[in-house]
mmCIF file of C-alpha atoms in Angstrom:
data_model
loop_
_atom_site.group_PDB
_atom_site.id
_atom_site.type_symbol
_atom_site.label_atom_id
_atom_site.label_comp_id
_atom_site.label_asym_id
_atom_site.label_seq_id
_atom_site.Cartn_x
_atom_site.Cartn_y
_atom_site.Cartn_z
ATOM 1 C CA MET K 1 48.679 52.952 63.723
ATOM 2 C CA THR K 2 47.199 52.428 60.250
ATOM 3 C CA ALA K 3 45.238 55.278 58.703
ATOM 4 C CA VAL K 4 41.574 54.548 58.094
ATOM 5 C CA PRO K 5 40.716 55.013 54.416
ATOM 6 C CA PRO K 6 37.973 57.531 53.706
ATOM 7 C CA ILE K 7 34.441 56.376 53.112
ATOM 8 C CA THR K 8 34.160 55.896 49.342
ATOM 9 C CA HIS K 9 30.608 54.592 48.924
ATOM 10 C CA LEU K 10 27.242 55.414 50.435
ATOM 11 C CA THR K 11 23.855 53.790 50.614
ATOM 12 C CA VAL K 12 21.070 56.206 49.757
ATOM 13 C CA THR K 13 17.490 55.406 50.727
ATOM 14 C CA ALA K 14 14.921 57.720 49.164
ATOM 15 C CA GLY K 15 11.191 57.114 49.395
ATOM 16 C CA PRO K 16 10.741 53.350 48.791
ATOM 17 C CA TYR K 17 14.006 53.040 46.795
ATOM 18 C CA SER K 18 17.572 52.196 47.745
ATOM 19 C CA TYR K 19 20.722 53.144 45.826
ATOM 20 C CA ASP K 20 24.453 52.575 45.911
ATOM 21 C CA ALA K 21 26.502 55.734 45.426
ATOM 22 C CA ARG K 22 30.151 56.698 44.935
ATOM 23 C CA LEU K 23 31.701 59.743 46.585
ATOM 24 C CA GLU K 24 33.677 61.871 44.089
ATOM 25 C CA TRP K 25 36.752 62.459 46.287
ATOM 26 C CA ALA K 26 39.122 63.205 43.395
ATOM 27 C CA ASP K 27 37.011 66.063 42.034
ATOM 28 C CA ALA K 28 35.271 67.414 45.157
ATOM 29 C CA PRO K 29 37.400 66.530 48.202
ATOM 30 C CA GLN K 30 36.240 69.394 50.430
ATOM 31 C CA THR K 31 32.568 68.764 49.685
ATOM 32 C CA CYS K 32 32.941 65.008 50.237
ATOM 33 C CA ALA K 33 34.714 65.571 53.563
ATOM 34 C CA ALA K 34 32.083 68.062 54.737
ATOM 35 C CA PHE K 35 29.252 65.707 53.774
ATOM 36 C CA VAL K 36 30.843 62.573 55.235
ATOM 37 C CA ALA K 37 31.301 64.441 58.534
ATOM 38 C CA ARG K 38 27.492 64.754 58.707
ATOM 39 C CA LEU K 39 26.688 61.075 58.079
ATOM 40 C CA PRO K 40 24.188 59.670 58.485
ATOM 41 C CA PHE K 41 22.479 62.587 56.745
ATOM 42 C CA GLU K 42 18.676 62.653 56.701
ATOM 43 C CA SER K 43 16.332 65.075 55.017
ATOM 44 C CA ARG K 44 13.213 65.287 52.843
ATOM 45 C CA LEU K 45 13.147 65.426 49.046
ATOM 46 C CA VAL K 46 10.802 67.718 47.178
ATOM 47 C CA HIS K 47 10.497 68.231 43.450
ATOM 48 C CA VAL K 48 12.474 71.159 42.031
ATOM 49 C CA ARG K 49 10.683 74.334 41.032
ATOM 50 C CA TRP K 50 12.825 75.771 38.248
ATOM 51 C CA SER K 51 15.540 73.248 37.412
ATOM 52 C CA GLY K 52 13.769 70.535 35.393
ATOM 53 C CA GLU K 53 13.834 66.840 36.274
ATOM 54 C CA ALA K 54 15.331 66.697 39.751
ATOM 55 C CA VAL K 55 14.510 66.511 43.427
ATOM 56 C CA TRP K 56 16.138 68.665 46.050
ATOM 57 C CA MET K 57 16.694 69.075 49.748
ATOM 58 C CA PRO K 58 16.318 72.715 50.794
ATOM 59 C CA LEU K 59 18.759 73.253 53.666
ATOM 60 C CA GLY K 60 18.269 76.929 54.489
ATOM 61 C CA ASP K 61 21.366 78.474 56.016
ATOM 62 C CA MET K 62 23.169 75.160 56.735
ATOM 63 C CA ASP K 63 26.858 75.888 56.271
ATOM 64 C CA PHE K 64 29.056 73.147 54.801
ATOM 65 C CA ALA K 65 32.007 75.598 54.805
ATOM 66 C CA VAL K 66 33.006 74.777 51.221
ATOM 67 C CA GLY K 67 33.370 76.865 48.095
ATOM 68 C CA TYR K 68 32.998 75.836 44.499
ATOM 69 C CA GLU K 69 34.778 72.687 43.299
ATOM 70 C CA ASN K 70 33.696 70.452 40.441
ATOM 71 C CA HIS K 71 30.611 72.642 40.089
ATOM 72 C CA THR K 72 28.015 72.354 37.347
ATOM 73 C CA SER K 73 24.644 73.740 36.364
ATOM 74 C CA TYR K 74 23.856 70.639 34.297
ATOM 75 C CA PRO K 75 24.103 67.494 36.440
ATOM 76 C CA ALA K 76 23.409 64.222 34.633
ATOM 77 C CA PRO K 77 20.844 61.712 35.918
ATOM 78 C CA GLY K 78 22.199 60.118 39.072
ATOM 79 C CA GLN K 79 24.546 62.976 39.916
ATOM 80 C CA VAL K 80 24.103 64.649 43.287
ATOM 81 C CA ILE K 81 25.268 68.243 43.709
ATOM 82 C CA LEU K 82 25.643 70.532 46.709
ATOM 83 C CA TYR K 83 24.978 74.230 46.312
ATOM 84 C CA PRO K 84 26.885 75.730 49.266
ATOM 85 C CA GLY K 85 24.692 78.808 49.524
ATOM 86 C CA GLY K 86 25.194 82.399 48.494
ATOM 87 C CA ILE K 87 22.563 84.035 46.326
ATOM 88 C CA SER K 88 20.103 81.271 47.217
ATOM 89 C CA GLU K 89 19.786 78.909 50.157
ATOM 90 C CA THR K 90 22.037 75.886 50.687
ATOM 91 C CA GLU K 91 20.654 72.814 48.950
ATOM 92 C CA ILE K 92 21.406 69.354 47.664
ATOM 93 C CA LEU K 93 19.977 68.349 44.281
ATOM 94 C CA LEU K 94 19.605 64.868 42.759
ATOM 95 C CA ALA K 95 19.068 64.826 39.006
ATOM 96 C CA TYR K 96 16.815 62.164 37.480
ATOM 97 C CA GLY K 97 16.529 63.631 33.962
ATOM 98 C CA GLY K 98 17.379 66.847 32.135
ATOM 99 C CA VAL K 99 18.453 69.601 34.539
ATOM 100 C CA HIS K 100 19.454 73.247 34.224
ATOM 101 C CA PHE K 101 20.092 74.114 37.874
ATOM 102 C CA ALA K 102 18.435 77.400 38.799
ATOM 103 C CA SER K 103 16.521 79.298 41.456
ATOM 104 C CA LYS K 104 14.195 82.267 41.478
ATOM 105 C CA VAL K 105 17.283 84.491 41.200
ATOM 106 C CA GLY K 106 18.670 82.682 38.141
ATOM 107 C CA GLN K 107 21.196 80.021 37.201
ATOM 108 C CA LEU K 108 23.123 78.293 39.983
ATOM 109 C CA ALA K 109 26.017 75.815 40.061
ATOM 110 C CA GLY K 110 26.556 73.065 42.605
ATOM 111 C CA ASN K 111 29.452 70.781 43.473
ATOM 112 C CA HIS K 112 29.069 67.294 41.991
ATOM 113 C CA PHE K 113 30.201 65.207 44.964
ATOM 114 C CA LEU K 114 28.199 61.972 44.725
ATOM 115 C CA THR K 115 27.097 59.681 41.886
ATOM 116 C CA ILE K 116 24.294 57.119 42.125
ATOM 117 C CA THR K 117 25.638 53.833 40.709
ATOM 118 C CA SER K 118 22.655 51.470 41.003
ATOM 119 C CA GLY K 119 18.910 51.654 40.508
ATOM 120 C CA LEU K 120 19.081 54.450 37.949
ATOM 121 C CA ASP K 121 15.839 53.133 36.435
ATOM 122 C CA THR K 122 13.997 54.103 39.648
ATOM 123 C CA LEU K 123 15.177 57.714 39.739
ATOM 124 C CA ALA K 124 12.374 58.961 37.453
ATOM 125 C CA PRO K 125 9.696 57.146 39.497
ATOM 126 C CA LEU K 126 11.200 58.742 42.627
ATOM 127 C CA GLY K 127 10.951 62.156 40.967
ATOM 128 C CA ARG K 128 7.325 61.567 39.937
ATOM 129 C CA ARG K 129 6.499 60.363 43.456
ATOM 130 C CA ALA K 130 7.938 63.570 44.954
ATOM 131 C CA LEU K 131 6.042 65.662 42.388
ATOM 132 C CA TRP K 132 2.632 64.037 42.805
ATOM 133 C CA GLU K 133 2.706 62.667 46.358
ATOM 134 C CA GLY K 134 4.865 65.258 48.109
ATOM 135 C CA ALA K 135 8.062 65.215 50.143
ATOM 136 C CA GLN K 136 9.898 61.906 50.398
ATOM 137 C CA PRO K 137 12.330 60.893 53.152
ATOM 138 C CA ILE K 138 15.979 60.492 52.167
ATOM 139 C CA ARG K 139 18.892 59.066 54.121
ATOM 140 C CA PHE K 140 22.584 58.888 53.227
ATOM 141 C CA ALA K 141 24.757 56.442 55.188
ATOM 142 C CA ALA K 142 28.157 54.816 54.803
ATOM 143 C CA ALA K 143 27.887 51.641 52.743
ATOM 144 C CA GLY K 144 28.701 48.421 54.438
#
């Protein structure tokens, strides 16, 4: 039997926009595997409170059972990070501009596991939409 290759690309639909995205298996294999196991993944995006130009999905006590790998406090536009929980709740953050990832308890770091590869020019409008119009639906699914 031939092994099935892992999912390498996702389609992300957020608000009225659609994006292609690449999973970062080489740098965050545990996070990618934990996320792919939950596909399709649906949530709501809200604008960040403390971190700058980003939207986030607050996930409460959802446990992805991963530690830190490829973690950063400064994701670039189009980078998606997973904060696995700890001093703040579990969350996924999508940067659309300058970000210094933080919470009410201070600086955080999340695992960069996914990179948006198309439609980068619509990330800022998505962020403004979440800021001024409220929570936006988001869906991650295997590309294809």
